[in-house]
PDB file of C-alpha atoms and ligand atoms in Angstrom:
ATOM      1  CA  MET A 116       4.069  -8.596  15.570  1.00 94.00           C
ATOM      2  CA  ALA A 117       3.716  -6.739  12.268  1.00 97.00           C
ATOM      3  CA  LEU A 118       0.289  -5.578  11.165  1.00 98.00           C
ATOM      4  CA  LEU A 119      -1.389  -6.811   8.000  1.00 98.00           C
ATOM      5  CA  GLY A 120      -2.917  -4.379   5.546  1.00 98.00           C
ATOM      6  CA  VAL A 121      -4.890  -6.101   2.819  1.00 98.00           C
ATOM      7  CA  ASN A 122      -5.014  -4.491  -0.611  1.00 98.00           C
ATOM      8  CA  ILE A 123      -8.377  -5.269  -2.232  1.00 98.00           C
ATOM      9  CA  ASP A 124      -7.787  -3.623  -5.636  1.00 98.00           C
ATOM     10  CA  HIS A 125      -8.062  -6.914  -7.462  1.00 97.00           C
ATOM     11  CA  VAL A 126     -11.520  -7.625  -6.126  1.00 98.00           C
ATOM     12  CA  ALA A 127     -12.468  -4.478  -8.023  1.00 98.00           C
ATOM     13  CA  THR A 128     -10.415  -5.628 -11.034  1.00 98.00           C
ATOM     14  CA  LEU A 129     -12.670  -8.668 -11.335  1.00 97.00           C
ATOM     15  CA  ARG A 130     -15.783  -6.509 -11.094  1.00 98.00           C
ATOM     16  CA  GLN A 131     -14.574  -3.971 -13.657  1.00 98.00           C
ATOM     17  CA  LEU A 132     -13.724  -6.764 -16.105  1.00 97.00           C
ATOM     18  CA  ARG A 133     -17.455  -7.298 -16.721  1.00 97.00           C
ATOM     19  CA  GLY A 134     -18.891  -4.007 -15.487  1.00 97.00           C
ATOM     20  CA  THR A 135     -21.012  -5.870 -12.937  1.00 98.00           C
ATOM     21  CA  LYS A 136     -21.797  -4.910  -9.342  1.00 97.00           C
ATOM     22  CA  TYR A 137     -19.940  -7.956  -8.034  1.00 98.00           C
ATOM     23  CA  PRO A 138     -17.629  -8.859  -6.460  1.00 98.00           C
ATOM     24  CA  ASP A 139     -18.090  -5.925  -4.128  1.00 98.00           C
ATOM     25  CA  PRO A 140     -14.879  -4.522  -2.579  1.00 98.00           C
ATOM     26  CA  LEU A 141     -16.901  -3.370   0.427  1.00 98.00           C
ATOM     27  CA  ALA A 142     -17.992  -6.930   1.180  1.00 98.00           C
ATOM     28  CA  ALA A 143     -14.404  -8.085   0.654  1.00 98.00           C
ATOM     29  CA  ALA A 144     -13.128  -5.445   3.060  1.00 98.00           C
ATOM     30  CA  ALA A 145     -15.586  -6.551   5.742  1.00 98.00           C
ATOM     31  CA  LEU A 146     -14.493 -10.192   5.344  1.00 98.00           C
ATOM     32  CA  CYS A 147     -10.816  -9.205   5.534  1.00 98.00           C
ATOM     33  CA  GLU A 148     -11.470  -7.293   8.740  1.00 98.00           C
ATOM     34  CA  LEU A 149     -13.343 -10.229  10.270  1.00 98.00           C
ATOM     35  CA  ALA A 150     -10.407 -12.485   9.401  1.00 98.00           C
ATOM     36  CA  GLY A 151      -7.974 -10.177  11.211  1.00 98.00           C
ATOM     37  CA  ALA A 152      -6.784  -7.589   8.683  1.00 98.00           C
ATOM     38  CA  ASP A 153      -5.483  -4.519  10.494  1.00 98.00           C
ATOM     39  CA  SER A 154      -6.194  -2.132   7.640  1.00 98.00           C
ATOM     40  CA  ILE A 155      -7.555  -2.035   4.114  1.00 98.00           C
ATOM     41  CA  THR A 156      -5.635  -0.503   1.232  1.00 98.00           C
ATOM     42  CA  VAL A 157      -7.021   0.638  -2.097  1.00 98.00           C
ATOM     43  CA  HIS A 158      -5.270   2.368  -4.965  1.00 98.00           C
ATOM     44  CA  LEU A 159      -7.434   4.966  -6.681  1.00 98.00           C
ATOM     45  CA  ARG A 160      -5.664   5.091 -10.015  1.00 96.00           C
ATOM     46  CA  GLU A 161      -5.894   8.014 -12.399  1.00 95.00           C
ATOM     47  CA  ASP A 162      -7.479   5.716 -15.040  1.00 95.00           C
ATOM     48  CA  ARG A 163      -9.910   4.165 -12.468  1.00 97.00           C
ATOM     49  CA  ARG A 164      -9.083   0.707 -13.816  1.00 95.00           C
ATOM     50  CA  HIS A 165     -10.194  -1.051 -10.627  1.00 97.00           C
ATOM     51  CA  ILE A 166     -11.152   0.966  -7.551  1.00 98.00           C
ATOM     52  CA  GLN A 167     -13.742   3.706  -8.199  1.00 98.00           C
ATOM     53  CA  ASP A 168     -14.305   6.947  -6.288  1.00 98.00           C
ATOM     54  CA  ARG A 169     -17.504   5.547  -4.790  1.00 98.00           C
ATOM     55  CA  ASP A 170     -15.625   2.534  -3.394  1.00 98.00           C
ATOM     56  CA  VAL A 171     -13.248   4.802  -1.519  1.00 98.00           C
ATOM     57  CA  GLU A 172     -16.072   6.979  -0.196  1.00 98.00           C
ATOM     58  CA  MET A 173     -18.033   3.950   1.007  1.00 98.00           C
ATOM     59  CA  LEU A 174     -14.977   2.286   2.552  1.00 98.00           C
ATOM     60  CA  LYS A 175     -14.251   5.432   4.501  1.00 98.00           C
ATOM     61  CA  LYS A 176     -17.790   5.281   5.923  1.00 98.00           C
ATOM     62  CA  THR A 177     -17.928   1.558   6.656  1.00 98.00           C
ATOM     63  CA  LEU A 178     -14.447   0.302   7.593  1.00 98.00           C
ATOM     64  CA  GLN A 179     -13.973  -0.803  11.173  1.00 98.00           C
ATOM     65  CA  THR A 180     -10.171  -0.674  10.961  1.00 98.00           C
ATOM     66  CA  ARG A 181      -8.194   1.868   8.926  1.00 98.00           C
ATOM     67  CA  LEU A 182      -8.332   3.037   5.330  1.00 98.00           C
ATOM     68  CA  ASN A 183      -4.982   3.434   3.587  1.00 98.00           C
ATOM     69  CA  LEU A 184      -5.383   5.206   0.244  1.00 98.00           C
ATOM     70  CA  GLU A 185      -2.681   4.659  -2.349  1.00 98.00           C
ATOM     71  CA  MET A 186      -2.468   7.438  -4.902  1.00 98.00           C
ATOM     72  CA  ALA A 187      -0.257   9.380  -7.275  1.00 97.00           C
ATOM     73  CA  VAL A 188       1.102  12.798  -6.377  1.00 97.00           C
ATOM     74  CA  THR A 189      -1.347  14.787  -8.507  1.00 97.00           C
ATOM     75  CA  GLU A 190      -3.545  17.754  -7.701  1.00 97.00           C
ATOM     76  CA  GLU A 191      -6.690  15.712  -8.372  1.00 97.00           C
ATOM     77  CA  MET A 192      -5.662  12.974  -5.927  1.00 98.00           C
ATOM     78  CA  VAL A 193      -4.436  15.321  -3.204  1.00 98.00           C
ATOM     79  CA  GLU A 194      -7.783  17.151  -3.352  1.00 98.00           C
ATOM     80  CA  ILE A 195      -9.727  13.891  -3.143  1.00 98.00           C
ATOM     81  CA  ALA A 196      -7.661  12.732  -0.157  1.00 98.00           C
ATOM     82  CA  CYS A 197      -7.920  16.080   1.635  1.00 98.00           C
ATOM     83  CA  ASP A 198     -11.733  15.917   1.299  1.00 98.00           C
ATOM     84  CA  LEU A 199     -12.014  12.251   2.194  1.00 98.00           C
ATOM     85  CA  ARG A 200      -9.430  12.147   4.981  1.00 98.00           C
ATOM     86  CA  PRO A 201      -8.467   8.465   4.986  1.00 98.00           C
ATOM     87  CA  ASN A 202      -6.393   7.335   7.975  1.00 98.00           C
ATOM     88  CA  SER A 203      -3.311   7.310   5.811  1.00 98.00           C
ATOM     89  CA  VAL A 204      -2.185   7.962   2.269  1.00 98.00           C
ATOM     90  CA  CYS A 205       0.604   6.125   0.533  1.00 98.00           C
ATOM     91  CA  LEU A 206       2.080   8.174  -2.298  1.00 98.00           C
ATOM     92  CA  VAL A 207       3.130   6.032  -5.239  1.00 97.00           C
ATOM     93  CA  PRO A 208       4.449   6.660  -8.755  1.00 96.00           C
ATOM     94  CA  GLU A 209       1.901   5.909 -11.440  1.00 90.00           C
ATOM     95  CA  LYS A 210       2.184   5.235 -15.160  1.00 79.00           C
ATOM     96  CA  ARG A 211      -0.887   4.579 -17.282  1.00 71.00           C
ATOM     97  CA  GLN A 212       0.663   1.706 -19.218  1.00 73.00           C
ATOM     98  CA  GLU A 213       1.965  -0.268 -16.229  1.00 73.00           C
ATOM     99  CA  VAL A 214       0.270  -3.477 -15.069  1.00 74.00           C
ATOM    100  CA  THR A 215       1.087  -2.652 -11.457  1.00 71.00           C
ATOM    101  CA  THR A 216       3.173  -0.043  -9.620  1.00 70.00           C
ATOM    102  CA  GLU A 217       6.592  -0.631 -11.134  1.00 76.00           C
ATOM    103  CA  GLY A 218       9.223   1.205  -9.118  1.00 89.00           C
ATOM    104  CA  GLY A 219       9.290   3.304  -6.000  1.00 96.00           C
ATOM    105  CA  LEU A 220       8.526   6.998  -5.892  1.00 97.00           C
ATOM    106  CA  ASP A 221      11.570   9.092  -6.802  1.00 97.00           C
ATOM    107  CA  VAL A 222      11.358  11.375  -3.775  1.00 98.00           C
ATOM    108  CA  ILE A 223      14.660  13.058  -4.635  1.00 97.00           C
ATOM    109  CA  SER A 224      13.482  14.276  -8.072  1.00 96.00           C
ATOM    110  CA  LEU A 225       9.939  15.002  -6.917  1.00 97.00           C
ATOM    111  CA  PHE A 226      10.959  16.519  -3.607  1.00 98.00           C
ATOM    112  CA  GLU A 227       8.940  19.768  -3.752  1.00 98.00           C
ATOM    113  CA  PRO A 228       5.609  18.299  -4.974  1.00 98.00           C
ATOM    114  CA  VAL A 229       5.917  15.417  -2.499  1.00 98.00           C
ATOM    115  CA  LYS A 230       6.738  17.730   0.401  1.00 98.00           C
ATOM    116  CA  ASN A 231       3.806  19.939  -0.531  1.00 98.00           C
ATOM    117  CA  ALA A 232       1.411  16.978  -0.710  1.00 98.00           C
ATOM    118  CA  VAL A 233       2.659  15.692   2.682  1.00 98.00           C
ATOM    119  CA  LEU A 234       2.085  19.101   4.243  1.00 98.00           C
ATOM    120  CA  ARG A 235      -1.446  19.453   2.854  1.00 98.00           C
ATOM    121  CA  LEU A 236      -2.410  15.923   3.905  1.00 98.00           C
ATOM    122  CA  ASN A 237      -0.877  16.270   7.364  1.00 98.00           C
ATOM    123  CA  GLU A 238      -2.838  19.494   7.860  1.00 98.00           C
ATOM    124  CA  LYS A 239      -5.995  17.405   7.358  1.00 98.00           C
ATOM    125  CA  GLY A 240      -4.820  14.864   9.927  1.00 98.00           C
ATOM    126  CA  VAL A 241      -3.846  12.267   7.308  1.00 98.00           C
ATOM    127  CA  GLN A 242      -0.618  10.341   7.943  1.00 98.00           C
ATOM    128  CA  VAL A 243       1.574   9.960   4.871  1.00 98.00           C
ATOM    129  CA  SER A 244       3.694   7.069   3.718  1.00 98.00           C
ATOM    130  CA  LEU A 245       6.026   7.174   0.705  1.00 98.00           C
ATOM    131  CA  PHE A 246       6.406   4.031  -1.394  1.00 98.00           C
ATOM    132  CA  ILE A 247      10.099   3.925  -2.202  1.00 98.00           C
ATOM    133  CA  ASP A 248      12.784   1.592  -3.446  1.00 97.00           C
ATOM    134  CA  PRO A 249      15.108   0.141  -0.795  1.00 98.00           C
ATOM    135  CA  ASP A 250      17.604   2.971  -1.184  1.00 97.00           C
ATOM    136  CA  GLN A 251      19.253   4.990   1.576  1.00 98.00           C
ATOM    137  CA  LYS A 252      19.090   8.323  -0.265  1.00 98.00           C
ATOM    138  CA  GLN A 253      15.371   7.885  -0.961  1.00 98.00           C
ATOM    139  CA  ILE A 254      14.783   7.126   2.717  1.00 98.00           C
ATOM    140  CA  GLU A 255      16.704  10.215   3.822  1.00 98.00           C
ATOM    141  CA  ALA A 256      14.827  12.386   1.312  1.00 98.00           C
ATOM    142  CA  SER A 257      11.536  10.885   2.545  1.00 98.00           C
ATOM    143  CA  LYS A 258      12.323  11.991   6.079  1.00 98.00           C
ATOM    144  CA  LYS A 259      12.995  15.537   4.855  1.00 98.00           C
ATOM    145  CA  THR A 260       9.535  15.758   3.235  1.00 98.00           C
ATOM    146  CA  GLY A 261       7.934  15.455   6.673  1.00 98.00           C
ATOM    147  CA  ALA A 262       6.310  12.080   5.857  1.00 98.00           C
ATOM    148  CA  GLN A 263       5.637   9.873   8.865  1.00 98.00           C
ATOM    149  CA  MET A 264       6.252   6.537   7.125  1.00 98.00           C
ATOM    150  CA  VAL A 265       7.938   4.818   4.247  1.00 98.00           C
ATOM    151  CA  GLU A 266       6.769   1.656   2.536  1.00 98.00           C
ATOM    152  CA  ILE A 267       9.740  -0.260   1.202  1.00 98.00           C
ATOM    153  CA  HIS A 268       9.072  -1.668  -2.272  1.00 98.00           C
ATOM    154  CA  THR A 269       9.736  -5.395  -1.956  1.00 98.00           C
ATOM    155  CA  GLY A 270       9.148  -6.138  -5.646  1.00 96.00           C
ATOM    156  CA  SER A 271      12.821  -6.510  -6.557  1.00 96.00           C
ATOM    157  CA  TYR A 272      13.398  -8.818  -3.562  1.00 97.00           C
ATOM    158  CA  CYS A 273      10.395 -10.929  -4.601  1.00 97.00           C
ATOM    159  CA  SER A 274      11.815 -11.511  -8.068  1.00 96.00           C
ATOM    160  CA  HIS A 275      15.451 -11.687  -6.864  1.00 97.00           C
ATOM    161  CA  PRO A 276      15.508 -13.209  -3.363  1.00 96.00           C
ATOM    162  CA  GLU A 277      19.243 -12.537  -3.112  1.00 96.00           C
ATOM    163  CA  GLU A 278      18.285  -8.870  -2.651  1.00 96.00           C
ATOM    164  CA  LEU A 279      16.874  -9.564   0.804  1.00 97.00           C
ATOM    165  CA  HIS A 280      19.876  -7.872   2.433  1.00 97.00           C
ATOM    166  CA  GLN A 281      18.937  -4.602   0.707  1.00 97.00           C
ATOM    167  CA  ILE A 282      15.464  -4.742   2.252  1.00 98.00           C
ATOM    168  CA  LEU A 283      16.983  -5.475   5.671  1.00 98.00           C
ATOM    169  CA  LYS A 284      19.381  -2.534   5.348  1.00 98.00           C
ATOM    170  CA  SER A 285      16.506  -0.259   4.310  1.00 98.00           C
ATOM    171  CA  ILE A 286      14.558  -1.176   7.412  1.00 98.00           C
ATOM    172  CA  GLU A 287      17.609  -0.129   9.481  1.00 98.00           C
ATOM    173  CA  TRP A 288      17.981   3.148   7.564  1.00 98.00           C
ATOM    174  CA  ALA A 289      14.293   3.964   8.045  1.00 98.00           C
ATOM    175  CA  LYS A 290      14.614   3.248  11.746  1.00 98.00           C
ATOM    176  CA  SER A 291      17.667   5.478  12.077  1.00 98.00           C
ATOM    177  CA  CYS A 292      15.678   8.268  10.369  1.00 98.00           C
ATOM    178  CA  ASP A 293      12.860   7.701  12.879  1.00 98.00           C
ATOM    179  CA  LEU A 294      10.414   6.741  10.133  1.00 98.00           C
ATOM    180  CA  ILE A 295       7.717   4.110  10.575  1.00 98.00           C
ATOM    181  CA  CYS A 296       8.645   1.342   8.162  1.00 98.00           C
ATOM    182  CA  ASN A 297       6.079  -0.634   6.144  1.00 98.00           C
ATOM    183  CA  ALA A 298       6.762  -3.087   3.332  1.00 98.00           C
ATOM    184  CA  GLY A 299       4.885  -4.351   0.333  1.00 98.00           C
ATOM    185  CA  HIS A 300       4.565  -5.406  -3.290  1.00 97.00           C
ATOM    186  CA  GLY A 301       4.865  -8.914  -4.653  1.00 98.00           C
ATOM    187  CA  LEU A 302       4.797 -10.546  -1.226  1.00 98.00           C
ATOM    188  CA  ASP A 303       3.275 -14.017  -1.037  1.00 98.00           C
ATOM    189  CA  TYR A 304       2.956 -16.828   1.498  1.00 98.00           C
ATOM    190  CA  ILE A 305       6.509 -18.023   0.842  1.00 98.00           C
ATOM    191  CA  ASN A 306       8.631 -14.966   0.220  1.00 98.00           C
ATOM    192  CA  ILE A 307       7.203 -13.103   3.220  1.00 98.00           C
ATOM    193  CA  GLN A 308       8.721 -15.610   5.597  1.00 97.00           C
ATOM    194  CA  PRO A 309      12.236 -14.124   5.975  1.00 97.00           C
ATOM    195  CA  LEU A 310      10.626 -10.743   6.736  1.00 98.00           C
ATOM    196  CA  ALA A 311       7.481 -11.765   8.597  1.00 97.00           C
ATOM    197  CA  LYS A 312       8.902 -11.603  12.101  1.00 92.00           C
ATOM    198  CA  HIS A 313      11.147  -8.579  11.677  1.00 96.00           C
ATOM    199  CA  SER A 314      10.491  -6.418  14.708  1.00 95.00           C
ATOM    200  CA  ASP A 315      10.993  -3.128  12.862  1.00 98.00           C
ATOM    201  CA  ILE A 316       8.384  -3.666  10.150  1.00 98.00           C
ATOM    202  CA  HIS A 317       5.232  -1.926  11.256  1.00 98.00           C
ATOM    203  CA  GLU A 318       2.844  -3.198   8.586  1.00 98.00           C
ATOM    204  CA  PHE A 319       2.842  -5.319   5.441  1.00 98.00           C
ATOM    205  CA  ASN A 320       0.581  -4.305   2.581  1.00 98.00           C
ATOM    206  CA  ILE A 321      -0.358  -7.343   0.537  1.00 98.00           C
ATOM    207  CA  GLY A 322      -2.900  -7.720  -2.231  1.00 98.00           C
ATOM    208  CA  HIS A 323      -2.419  -9.976  -5.229  1.00 98.00           C
ATOM    209  CA  SER A 324      -1.324 -13.141  -3.426  1.00 98.00           C
ATOM    210  CA  ILE A 325      -4.153 -12.931  -0.875  1.00 98.00           C
ATOM    211  CA  VAL A 326      -6.859 -12.262  -3.457  1.00 98.00           C
ATOM    212  CA  SER A 327      -5.452 -15.041  -5.666  1.00 98.00           C
ATOM    213  CA  ARG A 328      -5.501 -17.527  -2.798  1.00 98.00           C
ATOM    214  CA  ALA A 329      -9.022 -16.372  -1.943  1.00 98.00           C
ATOM    215  CA  VAL A 330     -10.251 -17.494  -5.380  1.00 98.00           C
ATOM    216  CA  LEU A 331      -9.335 -21.043  -4.386  1.00 98.00           C
ATOM    217  CA  ILE A 332      -9.901 -21.244  -0.650  1.00 98.00           C
ATOM    218  CA  GLY A 333     -11.953 -18.186   0.270  1.00 98.00           C
ATOM    219  CA  LEU A 334     -10.990 -14.733   1.495  1.00 98.00           C
ATOM    220  CA  ASP A 335     -11.447 -15.504   5.172  1.00 98.00           C
ATOM    221  CA  GLN A 336      -8.938 -18.369   5.138  1.00 98.00           C
ATOM    222  CA  ALA A 337      -6.554 -16.532   2.799  1.00 98.00           C
ATOM    223  CA  VAL A 338      -6.315 -13.585   5.222  1.00 98.00           C
ATOM    224  CA  ARG A 339      -6.067 -15.874   8.266  1.00 98.00           C
ATOM    225  CA  ASP A 340      -3.225 -17.844   6.637  1.00 98.00           C
ATOM    226  CA  MET A 341      -1.230 -14.672   5.995  1.00 98.00           C
ATOM    227  CA  LYS A 342      -1.957 -13.314   9.461  1.00 98.00           C
ATOM    228  CA  ALA A 343      -0.718 -16.587  10.987  1.00 98.00           C
ATOM    229  CA  LEU A 344       2.660 -16.154   9.261  1.00 98.00           C
ATOM    230  CA  LEU A 345       3.116 -12.836  11.082  1.00 97.00           C
ATOM    231  CA  LEU A 346       2.447 -14.287  14.556  1.00 93.00           C
TER     232      LEU A 346
HETATM  233  N1  PXP P 505       2.052  -1.518  -1.732  1.00 55.33           N
HETATM  234  C1  PXP P 505       1.953  -0.667  -2.777  1.00 55.33           C
HETATM  235  C2  PXP P 505       2.433   0.716  -2.590  1.00 55.33           C
HETATM  236  C3  PXP P 505       1.386  -1.088  -3.998  1.00 55.33           C
HETATM  237  O1  PXP P 505       1.311  -0.229  -5.039  1.00 55.33           O
HETATM  238  C4  PXP P 505       0.897  -2.402  -4.096  1.00 55.33           C
HETATM  239  C5  PXP P 505       0.255  -2.853  -5.374  1.00 55.33           C
HETATM  240  O2  PXP P 505      -0.914  -2.156  -5.583  1.00 55.33           O
HETATM  241  C6  PXP P 505       1.014  -3.228  -2.971  1.00 55.33           C
HETATM  242  C7  PXP P 505       1.614  -2.782  -1.813  1.00 55.33           C
HETATM  243  C8  PXP P 505       0.514  -4.631  -2.989  1.00 55.33           C
HETATM  244  O3  PXP P 505       1.214  -5.379  -3.911  1.00 55.33           O
HETATM  245  P1  PXP P 505       0.737  -6.849  -4.259  1.00 55.33           P
HETATM  246  O4  PXP P 505      -0.617  -6.734  -4.897  1.00 55.33           O
HETATM  247  O5  PXP P 505       1.784  -7.340  -5.184  1.00 55.33           O
HETATM  248  O6  PXP P 505       0.677  -7.597  -2.961  1.00 55.33           O
END
């Protein structure tokens, strides 16, 4: 059974919209864990549009499961992660203007900085995942950086379901490179179904659809519903 990592960025989005103290991502994380989430993911963006440094520090102190920190490959972020030592880091590309992470990390072009970041994080005991497009060359380059995991970007599959085969091939390629294979981006309660029971997906990282469902039916039930699809 694949694990479920819940991304709670958009709880913080709602808070930042009004500059209030609520809704509190820490409370959301605790509810997700009680409902069966296997890990909590937050993306500390360069522009701090949702998650703030304090959120990450507090989550590290209070989570009962695992903290997965999404971040860009920048000196500032690598320093923060080396100090904080989350359980894992997922390196993502980041553009200020984007609404959400648009494509995968180009590990081939950014090979040296990525490899360096992986090395520094691994030295601190932090496992590293690379968020990449479902592309064989990116998977092979990811392996060469020393990263332990890849997270296959499912965004293109979510908007073009006919691309499912590319995701399935990527899972095979990751396995043949001996990389732990995660998947995420754009997944919802419907489009996860063809992937939900794939034995070689270690963990799904899902945010927007769970938080959106939570607005209507509550976070506890929204996480339980997603977890049930993975059983
Ligand atoms: N994985 C990564 C690397 C992401 O950047 C995001 C979006 O922050 C997600 C998973 C979750 O995507 P969504 O919010 O569409 O479920």
